[in-house]
Amino acid sequence: MQAFAIAASGVADATARFAASAERTARAPLDDLAGESVERIEAEIALKANVAVLKTADEMYGGLLDILA
């Protein structure tokens, strides 16, 4: 079950990073547009990776329960 907690934490972190970057861009759109765009892309990739971990862990635990049943 540790995979779920780690991936959920990663999802929360990526979401927070994306939101913070979007807020900074909204406050000062021309300060560091390229850097903030990169930050949001990295946060999106991290989010997708953590969701993939959640899906894989769910499938693995489901398979384990099927074997034990």
PDB file with one MODEL, atoms N, CA, C and O in Angstrom:
MODEL        1
ATOM      1  N   MET A   1       0.808  -1.199   0.000  1.00  0.00           N
ATOM      2  CA  MET A   1       0.000   0.000   0.000  1.00  0.00           C
ATOM      3  C   MET A   1       0.849   1.261   0.000  1.00  0.00           C
ATOM      4  O   MET A   1       0.315   2.355  -0.183  1.00  0.00           O
ATOM      5  N   GLN A   2       2.140   1.141   0.198  1.00  0.00           N
ATOM      6  CA  GLN A   2       2.994   2.313   0.249  1.00  0.00           C
ATOM      7  C   GLN A   2       3.043   3.027  -1.103  1.00  0.00           C
ATOM      8  O   GLN A   2       3.208   4.246  -1.154  1.00  0.00           O
ATOM      9  N   ALA A   3       2.902   2.278  -2.194  1.00  0.00           N
ATOM     10  CA  ALA A   3       2.930   2.889  -3.524  1.00  0.00           C
ATOM     11  C   ALA A   3       1.797   3.887  -3.683  1.00  0.00           C
ATOM     12  O   ALA A   3       1.972   4.934  -4.306  1.00  0.00           O
ATOM     13  N   PHE A   4       0.637   3.570  -3.126  1.00  0.00           N
ATOM     14  CA  PHE A   4      -0.499   4.487  -3.217  1.00  0.00           C
ATOM     15  C   PHE A   4      -0.204   5.799  -2.500  1.00  0.00           C
ATOM     16  O   PHE A   4      -0.489   6.873  -3.030  1.00  0.00           O
ATOM     17  N   ALA A   5       0.353   5.723  -1.321  1.00  0.00           N
ATOM     18  CA  ALA A   5       0.634   6.930  -0.542  1.00  0.00           C
ATOM     19  C   ALA A   5       1.697   7.786  -1.216  1.00  0.00           C
ATOM     20  O   ALA A   5       1.579   9.011  -1.259  1.00  0.00           O
ATOM     21  N   ILE A   6       2.723   7.148  -1.736  1.00  0.00           N
ATOM     22  CA  ILE A   6       3.798   7.888  -2.397  1.00  0.00           C
ATOM     23  C   ILE A   6       3.279   8.558  -3.669  1.00  0.00           C
ATOM     24  O   ILE A   6       3.556   9.732  -3.914  1.00  0.00           O
ATOM     25  N   ALA A   7       2.526   7.808  -4.477  1.00  0.00           N
ATOM     26  CA  ALA A   7       1.996   8.375  -5.720  1.00  0.00           C
ATOM     27  C   ALA A   7       0.978   9.477  -5.439  1.00  0.00           C
ATOM     28  O   ALA A   7       0.952  10.486  -6.144  1.00  0.00           O
ATOM     29  N   ALA A   8       0.147   9.299  -4.427  1.00  0.00           N
ATOM     30  CA  ALA A   8      -0.829  10.336  -4.077  1.00  0.00           C
ATOM     31  C   ALA A   8      -0.119  11.612  -3.626  1.00  0.00           C
ATOM     32  O   ALA A   8      -0.556  12.717  -3.946  1.00  0.00           O
ATOM     33  N   SER A   9       0.961  11.457  -2.894  1.00  0.00           N
ATOM     34  CA  SER A   9       1.757  12.602  -2.485  1.00  0.00           C
ATOM     35  C   SER A   9       2.368  13.293  -3.705  1.00  0.00           C
ATOM     36  O   SER A   9       2.414  14.522  -3.770  1.00  0.00           O
ATOM     37  N   GLY A  10       2.829  12.512  -4.656  1.00  0.00           N
ATOM     38  CA  GLY A  10       3.383  13.057  -5.888  1.00  0.00           C
ATOM     39  C   GLY A  10       2.351  13.810  -6.702  1.00  0.00           C
ATOM     40  O   GLY A  10       2.655  14.852  -7.284  1.00  0.00           O
ATOM     41  N   VAL A  11       1.127  13.288  -6.748  1.00  0.00           N
ATOM     42  CA  VAL A  11       0.037  13.973  -7.445  1.00  0.00           C
ATOM     43  C   VAL A  11      -0.251  15.319  -6.779  1.00  0.00           C
ATOM     44  O   VAL A  11      -0.414  16.334  -7.456  1.00  0.00           O
ATOM     45  N   ALA A  12      -0.310  15.315  -5.457  1.00  0.00           N
ATOM     46  CA  ALA A  12      -0.577  16.562  -4.731  1.00  0.00           C
ATOM     47  C   ALA A  12       0.538  17.579  -4.955  1.00  0.00           C
ATOM     48  O   ALA A  12       0.268  18.767  -5.135  1.00  0.00           O
ATOM     49  N   ASP A  13       1.784  17.120  -4.944  1.00  0.00           N
ATOM     50  CA  ASP A  13       2.920  18.014  -5.159  1.00  0.00           C
ATOM     51  C   ASP A  13       2.908  18.597  -6.569  1.00  0.00           C
ATOM     52  O   ASP A  13       3.121  19.797  -6.746  1.00  0.00           O
ATOM     53  N   ALA A  14       2.661  17.760  -7.566  1.00  0.00           N
ATOM     54  CA  ALA A  14       2.640  18.235  -8.953  1.00  0.00           C
ATOM     55  C   ALA A  14       1.504  19.230  -9.168  1.00  0.00           C
ATOM     56  O   ALA A  14       1.669  20.224  -9.875  1.00  0.00           O
ATOM     57  N   THR A  15       0.364  18.962  -8.564  1.00  0.00           N
ATOM     58  CA  THR A  15      -0.765  19.877  -8.682  1.00  0.00           C
ATOM     59  C   THR A  15      -0.446  21.222  -8.041  1.00  0.00           C
ATOM     60  O   THR A  15      -0.776  22.272  -8.592  1.00  0.00           O
ATOM     61  N   ALA A  16       0.187  21.188  -6.893  1.00  0.00           N
ATOM     62  CA  ALA A  16       0.557  22.427  -6.201  1.00  0.00           C
ATOM     63  C   ALA A  16       1.596  23.212  -7.002  1.00  0.00           C
ATOM     64  O   ALA A  16       1.512  24.437  -7.098  1.00  0.00           O
ATOM     65  N   ARG A  17       2.581  22.505  -7.578  1.00  0.00           N
ATOM     66  CA  ARG A  17       3.592  23.182  -8.406  1.00  0.00           C
ATOM     67  C   ARG A  17       2.956  23.848  -9.610  1.00  0.00           C
ATOM     68  O   ARG A  17       3.297  24.982  -9.946  1.00  0.00           O
ATOM     69  N   PHE A  18       2.032  23.154 -10.263  1.00  0.00           N
ATOM     70  CA  PHE A  18       1.357  23.708 -11.432  1.00  0.00           C
ATOM     71  C   PHE A  18       0.558  24.944 -11.049  1.00  0.00           C
ATOM     72  O   PHE A  18       0.627  25.968 -11.729  1.00  0.00           O
ATOM     73  N   ALA A  19      -0.197  24.852  -9.968  1.00  0.00           N
ATOM     74  CA  ALA A  19      -1.021  25.983  -9.522  1.00  0.00           C
ATOM     75  C   ALA A  19      -0.164  27.184  -9.136  1.00  0.00           C
ATOM     76  O   ALA A  19      -0.507  28.320  -9.463  1.00  0.00           O
ATOM     77  N   ALA A  20       0.941  26.942  -8.448  1.00  0.00           N
ATOM     78  CA  ALA A  20       1.824  28.040  -8.045  1.00  0.00           C
ATOM     79  C   ALA A  20       2.429  28.718  -9.271  1.00  0.00           C
ATOM     80  O   ALA A  20       2.541  29.943  -9.315  1.00  0.00           O
ATOM     81  N   SER A  21       2.814  27.934 -10.251  1.00  0.00           N
ATOM     82  CA  SER A  21       3.382  28.502 -11.469  1.00  0.00           C
ATOM     83  C   SER A  21       2.342  29.317 -12.226  1.00  0.00           C
ATOM     84  O   SER A  21       2.638  30.408 -12.713  1.00  0.00           O
ATOM     85  N   ALA A  22       1.137  28.796 -12.325  1.00  0.00           N
ATOM     86  CA  ALA A  22       0.067  29.522 -13.008  1.00  0.00           C
ATOM     87  C   ALA A  22      -0.245  30.829 -12.287  1.00  0.00           C
ATOM     88  O   ALA A  22      -0.506  31.846 -12.930  1.00  0.00           O
ATOM     89  N   GLU A  23      -0.221  30.807 -10.961  1.00  0.00           N
ATOM     90  CA  GLU A  23      -0.478  32.020 -10.185  1.00  0.00           C
ATOM     91  C   GLU A  23       0.618  33.062 -10.406  1.00  0.00           C
ATOM     92  O   GLU A  23       0.334  34.251 -10.557  1.00  0.00           O
ATOM     93  N   ARG A  24       1.868  32.608 -10.423  1.00  0.00           N
ATOM     94  CA  ARG A  24       2.980  33.545 -10.674  1.00  0.00           C
ATOM     95  C   ARG A  24       2.861  34.168 -12.061  1.00  0.00           C
ATOM     96  O   ARG A  24       3.115  35.361 -12.232  1.00  0.00           O
ATOM     97  N   THR A  25       2.477  33.369 -13.044  1.00  0.00           N
ATOM     98  CA  THR A  25       2.316  33.881 -14.400  1.00  0.00           C
ATOM     99  C   THR A  25       1.154  34.862 -14.478  1.00  0.00           C
ATOM    100  O   THR A  25       1.232  35.857 -15.197  1.00  0.00           O
ATOM    101  N   ALA A  26       0.081  34.593 -13.749  1.00  0.00           N
ATOM    102  CA  ALA A  26      -1.064  35.506 -13.750  1.00  0.00           C
ATOM    103  C   ALA A  26      -0.709  36.849 -13.114  1.00  0.00           C
ATOM    104  O   ALA A  26      -1.177  37.898 -13.558  1.00  0.00           O
ATOM    105  N   ARG A  27       0.119  36.809 -12.074  1.00  0.00           N
ATOM    106  CA  ARG A  27       0.523  38.052 -11.402  1.00  0.00           C
ATOM    107  C   ARG A  27       1.455  38.889 -12.257  1.00  0.00           C
ATOM    108  O   ARG A  27       1.310  40.110 -12.319  1.00  0.00           O
ATOM    109  N   ALA A  28       2.409  38.248 -12.917  1.00  0.00           N
ATOM    110  CA  ALA A  28       3.402  38.965 -13.720  1.00  0.00           C
ATOM    111  C   ALA A  28       3.663  38.173 -15.000  1.00  0.00           C
ATOM    112  O   ALA A  28       4.635  37.421 -15.067  1.00  0.00           O
ATOM    113  N   PRO A  29       2.816  38.330 -16.011  1.00  0.00           N
ATOM    114  CA  PRO A  29       2.875  37.480 -17.200  1.00  0.00           C
ATOM    115  C   PRO A  29       4.198  37.502 -17.962  1.00  0.00           C
ATOM    116  O   PRO A  29       4.555  36.503 -18.586  1.00  0.00           O
ATOM    117  N   LEU A  30       4.920  38.594 -17.928  1.00  0.00           N
ATOM    118  CA  LEU A  30       6.117  38.695 -18.756  1.00  0.00           C
ATOM    119  C   LEU A  30       7.415  38.557 -17.977  1.00  0.00           C
ATOM    120  O   LEU A  30       8.489  38.696 -18.564  1.00  0.00           O
ATOM    121  N   ASP A  31       7.358  38.292 -16.694  1.00  0.00           N
ATOM    122  CA  ASP A  31       8.583  38.181 -15.892  1.00  0.00           C
ATOM    123  C   ASP A  31       9.447  37.002 -16.321  1.00  0.00           C
ATOM    124  O   ASP A  31      10.617  37.184 -16.656  1.00  0.00           O
ATOM    125  N   ASP A  32       8.893  35.812 -16.315  1.00  0.00           N
ATOM    126  CA  ASP A  32       9.653  34.614 -16.667  1.00  0.00           C
ATOM    127  C   ASP A  32       8.721  33.620 -17.354  1.00  0.00           C
ATOM    128  O   ASP A  32       8.499  32.512 -16.865  1.00  0.00           O
ATOM    129  N   LEU A  33       8.191  34.031 -18.473  1.00  0.00           N
ATOM    130  CA  LEU A  33       7.199  33.216 -19.167  1.00  0.00           C
ATOM    131  C   LEU A  33       7.769  31.858 -19.575  1.00  0.00           C
ATOM    132  O   LEU A  33       7.107  30.833 -19.414  1.00  0.00           O
ATOM    133  N   ALA A  34       8.984  31.848 -20.097  1.00  0.00           N
ATOM    134  CA  ALA A  34       9.583  30.585 -20.538  1.00  0.00           C
ATOM    135  C   ALA A  34       9.826  29.648 -19.348  1.00  0.00           C
ATOM    136  O   ALA A  34       9.518  28.458 -19.417  1.00  0.00           O
ATOM    137  N   GLY A  35      10.372  30.182 -18.274  1.00  0.00           N
ATOM    138  CA  GLY A  35      10.649  29.358 -17.093  1.00  0.00           C
ATOM    139  C   GLY A  35       9.385  28.796 -16.479  1.00  0.00           C
ATOM    140  O   GLY A  35       9.348  27.637 -16.066  1.00  0.00           O
ATOM    141  N   GLU A  36       8.344  29.620 -16.418  1.00  0.00           N
ATOM    142  CA  GLU A  36       7.074  29.152 -15.847  1.00  0.00           C
ATOM    143  C   GLU A  36       6.409  28.127 -16.759  1.00  0.00           C
ATOM    144  O   GLU A  36       5.756  27.201 -16.278  1.00  0.00           O
ATOM    145  N   SER A  37       6.569  28.285 -18.063  1.00  0.00           N
ATOM    146  CA  SER A  37       6.023  27.293 -18.990  1.00  0.00           C
ATOM    147  C   SER A  37       6.703  25.947 -18.795  1.00  0.00           C
ATOM    148  O   SER A  37       6.049  24.904 -18.794  1.00  0.00           O
ATOM    149  N   VAL A  38       8.019  25.978 -18.632  1.00  0.00           N
ATOM    150  CA  VAL A  38       8.766  24.743 -18.376  1.00  0.00           C
ATOM    151  C   VAL A  38       8.317  24.123 -17.050  1.00  0.00           C
ATOM    152  O   VAL A  38       8.149  22.907 -16.961  1.00  0.00           O
ATOM    153  N   GLU A  39       8.124  24.941 -16.035  1.00  0.00           N
ATOM    154  CA  GLU A  39       7.676  24.444 -14.720  1.00  0.00           C
ATOM    155  C   GLU A  39       6.324  23.739 -14.840  1.00  0.00           C
ATOM    156  O   GLU A  39       6.118  22.677 -14.254  1.00  0.00           O
ATOM    157  N   ARG A  40       5.403  24.338 -15.606  1.00  0.00           N
ATOM    158  CA  ARG A  40       4.085  23.717 -15.759  1.00  0.00           C
ATOM    159  C   ARG A  40       4.161  22.420 -16.554  1.00  0.00           C
ATOM    160  O   ARG A  40       3.444  21.466 -16.254  1.00  0.00           O
ATOM    161  N   ILE A  41       5.025  22.378 -17.565  1.00  0.00           N
ATOM    162  CA  ILE A  41       5.194  21.136 -18.336  1.00  0.00           C
ATOM    163  C   ILE A  41       5.782  20.042 -17.452  1.00  0.00           C
ATOM    164  O   ILE A  41       5.336  18.895 -17.502  1.00  0.00           O
ATOM    165  N   GLU A  42       6.787  20.393 -16.638  1.00  0.00           N
ATOM    166  CA  GLU A  42       7.369  19.412 -15.715  1.00  0.00           C
ATOM    167  C   GLU A  42       6.336  18.914 -14.710  1.00  0.00           C
ATOM    168  O   GLU A  42       6.293  17.724 -14.398  1.00  0.00           O
ATOM    169  N   ALA A  43       5.506  19.819 -14.204  1.00  0.00           N
ATOM    170  CA  ALA A  43       4.468  19.419 -13.249  1.00  0.00           C
ATOM    171  C   ALA A  43       3.454  18.497 -13.916  1.00  0.00           C
ATOM    172  O   ALA A  43       2.983  17.541 -13.300  1.00  0.00           O
ATOM    173  N   GLU A  44       3.121  18.777 -15.161  1.00  0.00           N
ATOM    174  CA  GLU A  44       2.182  17.925 -15.891  1.00  0.00           C
ATOM    175  C   GLU A  44       2.754  16.518 -16.088  1.00  0.00           C
ATOM    176  O   GLU A  44       2.049  15.525 -15.909  1.00  0.00           O
ATOM    177  N   ILE A  45       4.027  16.444 -16.453  1.00  0.00           N
ATOM    178  CA  ILE A  45       4.673  15.136 -16.649  1.00  0.00           C
ATOM    179  C   ILE A  45       4.739  14.374 -15.327  1.00  0.00           C
ATOM    180  O   ILE A  45       4.493  13.168 -15.290  1.00  0.00           O
ATOM    181  N   ALA A  46       5.072  15.079 -14.239  1.00  0.00           N
ATOM    182  CA  ALA A  46       5.119  14.435 -12.919  1.00  0.00           C
ATOM    183  C   ALA A  46       3.739  13.915 -12.526  1.00  0.00           C
ATOM    184  O   ALA A  46       3.618  12.825 -11.966  1.00  0.00           O
ATOM    185  N   LEU A  47       2.707  14.690 -12.819  1.00  0.00           N
ATOM    186  CA  LEU A  47       1.342  14.267 -12.504  1.00  0.00           C
ATOM    187  C   LEU A  47       0.987  12.999 -13.277  1.00  0.00           C
ATOM    188  O   LEU A  47       0.455  12.047 -12.705  1.00  0.00           O
ATOM    189  N   LYS A  48       1.280  12.988 -14.570  1.00  0.00           N
ATOM    190  CA  LYS A  48       0.975  11.810 -15.389  1.00  0.00           C
ATOM    191  C   LYS A  48       1.750  10.577 -14.915  1.00  0.00           C
ATOM    192  O   LYS A  48       1.214   9.468 -14.906  1.00  0.00           O
ATOM    193  N   ALA A  49       3.007  10.775 -14.523  1.00  0.00           N
ATOM    194  CA  ALA A  49       3.807   9.654 -14.042  1.00  0.00           C
ATOM    195  C   ALA A  49       3.229   9.084 -12.750  1.00  0.00           C
ATOM    196  O   ALA A  49       3.154   7.867 -12.585  1.00  0.00           O
ATOM    197  N   ASN A  50       2.823   9.957 -11.843  1.00  0.00           N
ATOM    198  CA  ASN A  50       2.261   9.478 -10.576  1.00  0.00           C
ATOM    199  C   ASN A  50       0.902   8.817 -10.769  1.00  0.00           C
ATOM    200  O   ASN A  50       0.577   7.862 -10.063  1.00  0.00           O
ATOM    201  N   VAL A  51       0.112   9.301 -11.701  1.00  0.00           N
ATOM    202  CA  VAL A  51      -1.158   8.642 -12.007  1.00  0.00           C
ATOM    203  C   VAL A  51      -0.892   7.252 -12.590  1.00  0.00           C
ATOM    204  O   VAL A  51      -1.616   6.305 -12.282  1.00  0.00           O
ATOM    205  N   ALA A  52       0.128   7.126 -13.419  1.00  0.00           N
ATOM    206  CA  ALA A  52       0.488   5.819 -13.971  1.00  0.00           C
ATOM    207  C   ALA A  52       0.907   4.860 -12.858  1.00  0.00           C
ATOM    208  O   ALA A  52       0.574   3.676 -12.901  1.00  0.00           O
ATOM    209  N   VAL A  53       1.630   5.362 -11.870  1.00  0.00           N
ATOM    210  CA  VAL A  53       2.019   4.530 -10.725  1.00  0.00           C
ATOM    211  C   VAL A  53       0.781   4.068  -9.973  1.00  0.00           C
ATOM    212  O   VAL A  53       0.684   2.903  -9.588  1.00  0.00           O
ATOM    213  N   LEU A  54      -0.169   4.979  -9.762  1.00  0.00           N
ATOM    214  CA  LEU A  54      -1.411   4.608  -9.075  1.00  0.00           C
ATOM    215  C   LEU A  54      -2.162   3.521  -9.833  1.00  0.00           C
ATOM    216  O   LEU A  54      -2.641   2.561  -9.230  1.00  0.00           O
ATOM    217  N   LYS A  55      -2.269   3.666 -11.143  1.00  0.00           N
ATOM    218  CA  LYS A  55      -2.975   2.670 -11.955  1.00  0.00           C
ATOM    219  C   LYS A  55      -2.270   1.318 -11.904  1.00  0.00           C
ATOM    220  O   LYS A  55      -2.917   0.279 -11.765  1.00  0.00           O
ATOM    221  N   THR A  56      -0.950   1.335 -12.015  1.00  0.00           N
ATOM    222  CA  THR A  56      -0.188   0.094 -11.987  1.00  0.00           C
ATOM    223  C   THR A  56      -0.303  -0.594 -10.627  1.00  0.00           C
ATOM    224  O   THR A  56      -0.487  -1.809 -10.555  1.00  0.00           O
ATOM    225  N   ALA A  57      -0.196   0.182  -9.559  1.00  0.00           N
ATOM    226  CA  ALA A  57      -0.326  -0.399  -8.214  1.00  0.00           C
ATOM    227  C   ALA A  57      -1.716  -0.987  -8.020  1.00  0.00           C
ATOM    228  O   ALA A  57      -1.859  -2.052  -7.419  1.00  0.00           O
ATOM    229  N   ASP A  58      -2.735  -0.309  -8.522  1.00  0.00           N
ATOM    230  CA  ASP A  58      -4.103  -0.809  -8.408  1.00  0.00           C
ATOM    231  C   ASP A  58      -4.247  -2.135  -9.155  1.00  0.00           C
ATOM    232  O   ASP A  58      -4.858  -3.077  -8.650  1.00  0.00           O
ATOM    233  N   GLU A  59      -3.682  -2.199 -10.357  1.00  0.00           N
ATOM    234  CA  GLU A  59      -3.740  -3.448 -11.130  1.00  0.00           C
ATOM    235  C   GLU A  59      -2.986  -4.570 -10.427  1.00  0.00           C
ATOM    236  O   GLU A  59      -3.445  -5.712 -10.408  1.00  0.00           O
ATOM    237  N   MET A  60      -1.837  -4.251  -9.853  1.00  0.00           N
ATOM    238  CA  MET A  60      -1.048  -5.277  -9.165  1.00  0.00           C
ATOM    239  C   MET A  60      -1.788  -5.809  -7.942  1.00  0.00           C
ATOM    240  O   MET A  60      -1.846  -7.018  -7.723  1.00  0.00           O
ATOM    241  N   TYR A  61      -2.351  -4.900  -7.148  1.00  0.00           N
ATOM    242  CA  TYR A  61      -3.089  -5.351  -5.968  1.00  0.00           C
ATOM    243  C   TYR A  61      -4.341  -6.117  -6.369  1.00  0.00           C
ATOM    244  O   TYR A  61      -4.724  -7.078  -5.703  1.00  0.00           O
ATOM    245  N   GLY A  62      -4.977  -5.694  -7.452  1.00  0.00           N
ATOM    246  CA  GLY A  62      -6.144  -6.427  -7.947  1.00  0.00           C
ATOM    247  C   GLY A  62      -5.765  -7.830  -8.380  1.00  0.00           C
ATOM    248  O   GLY A  62      -6.480  -8.788  -8.087  1.00  0.00           O
ATOM    249  N   GLY A  63      -4.641  -7.958  -9.078  1.00  0.00           N
ATOM    250  CA  GLY A  63      -4.166  -9.279  -9.498  1.00  0.00           C
ATOM    251  C   GLY A  63      -3.815 -10.155  -8.313  1.00  0.00           C
ATOM    252  O   GLY A  63      -4.106 -11.351  -8.307  1.00  0.00           O
ATOM    253  N   LEU A  64      -3.192  -9.562  -7.315  1.00  0.00           N
ATOM    254  CA  LEU A  64      -2.848 -10.311  -6.104  1.00  0.00           C
ATOM    255  C   LEU A  64      -4.100 -10.818  -5.397  1.00  0.00           C
ATOM    256  O   LEU A  64      -4.139 -11.956  -4.929  1.00  0.00           O
ATOM    257  N   LEU A  65      -5.123  -9.968  -5.323  1.00  0.00           N
ATOM    258  CA  LEU A  65      -6.375 -10.403  -4.685  1.00  0.00           C
ATOM    259  C   LEU A  65      -7.044 -11.502  -5.484  1.00  0.00           C
ATOM    260  O   LEU A  65      -7.637 -12.413  -4.906  1.00  0.00           O
ATOM    261  N   ASP A  66      -6.958 -11.429  -6.823  1.00  0.00           N
ATOM    262  CA  ASP A  66      -7.527 -12.492  -7.643  1.00  0.00           C
ATOM    263  C   ASP A  66      -6.809 -13.815  -7.403  1.00  0.00           C
ATOM    264  O   ASP A  66      -7.446 -14.868  -7.372  1.00  0.00           O
ATOM    265  N   ILE A  67      -5.493 -13.769  -7.234  1.00  0.00           N
ATOM    266  CA  ILE A  67      -4.723 -14.982  -6.980  1.00  0.00           C
ATOM    267  C   ILE A  67      -5.070 -15.579  -5.627  1.00  0.00           C
ATOM    268  O   ILE A  67      -5.178 -16.797  -5.484  1.00  0.00           O
ATOM    269  N   LEU A  68      -5.246 -14.707  -4.628  1.00  0.00           N
ATOM    270  CA  LEU A  68      -5.528 -15.176  -3.271  1.00  0.00           C
ATOM    271  C   LEU A  68      -6.965 -15.636  -3.100  1.00  0.00           C
ATOM    272  O   LEU A  68      -7.260 -16.395  -2.177  1.00  0.00           O
ATOM    273  N   ALA A  69      -7.856 -15.198  -3.960  1.00  0.00           N
ATOM    274  CA  ALA A  69      -9.286 -15.546  -3.815  1.00  0.00           C
ATOM    275  C   ALA A  69      -9.590 -16.938  -4.288  1.00  0.00           C
ATOM    276  O   ALA A  69     -10.741 -17.372  -4.230  1.00  0.00           O
TER     277      ALA A  69
ENDMDL
END
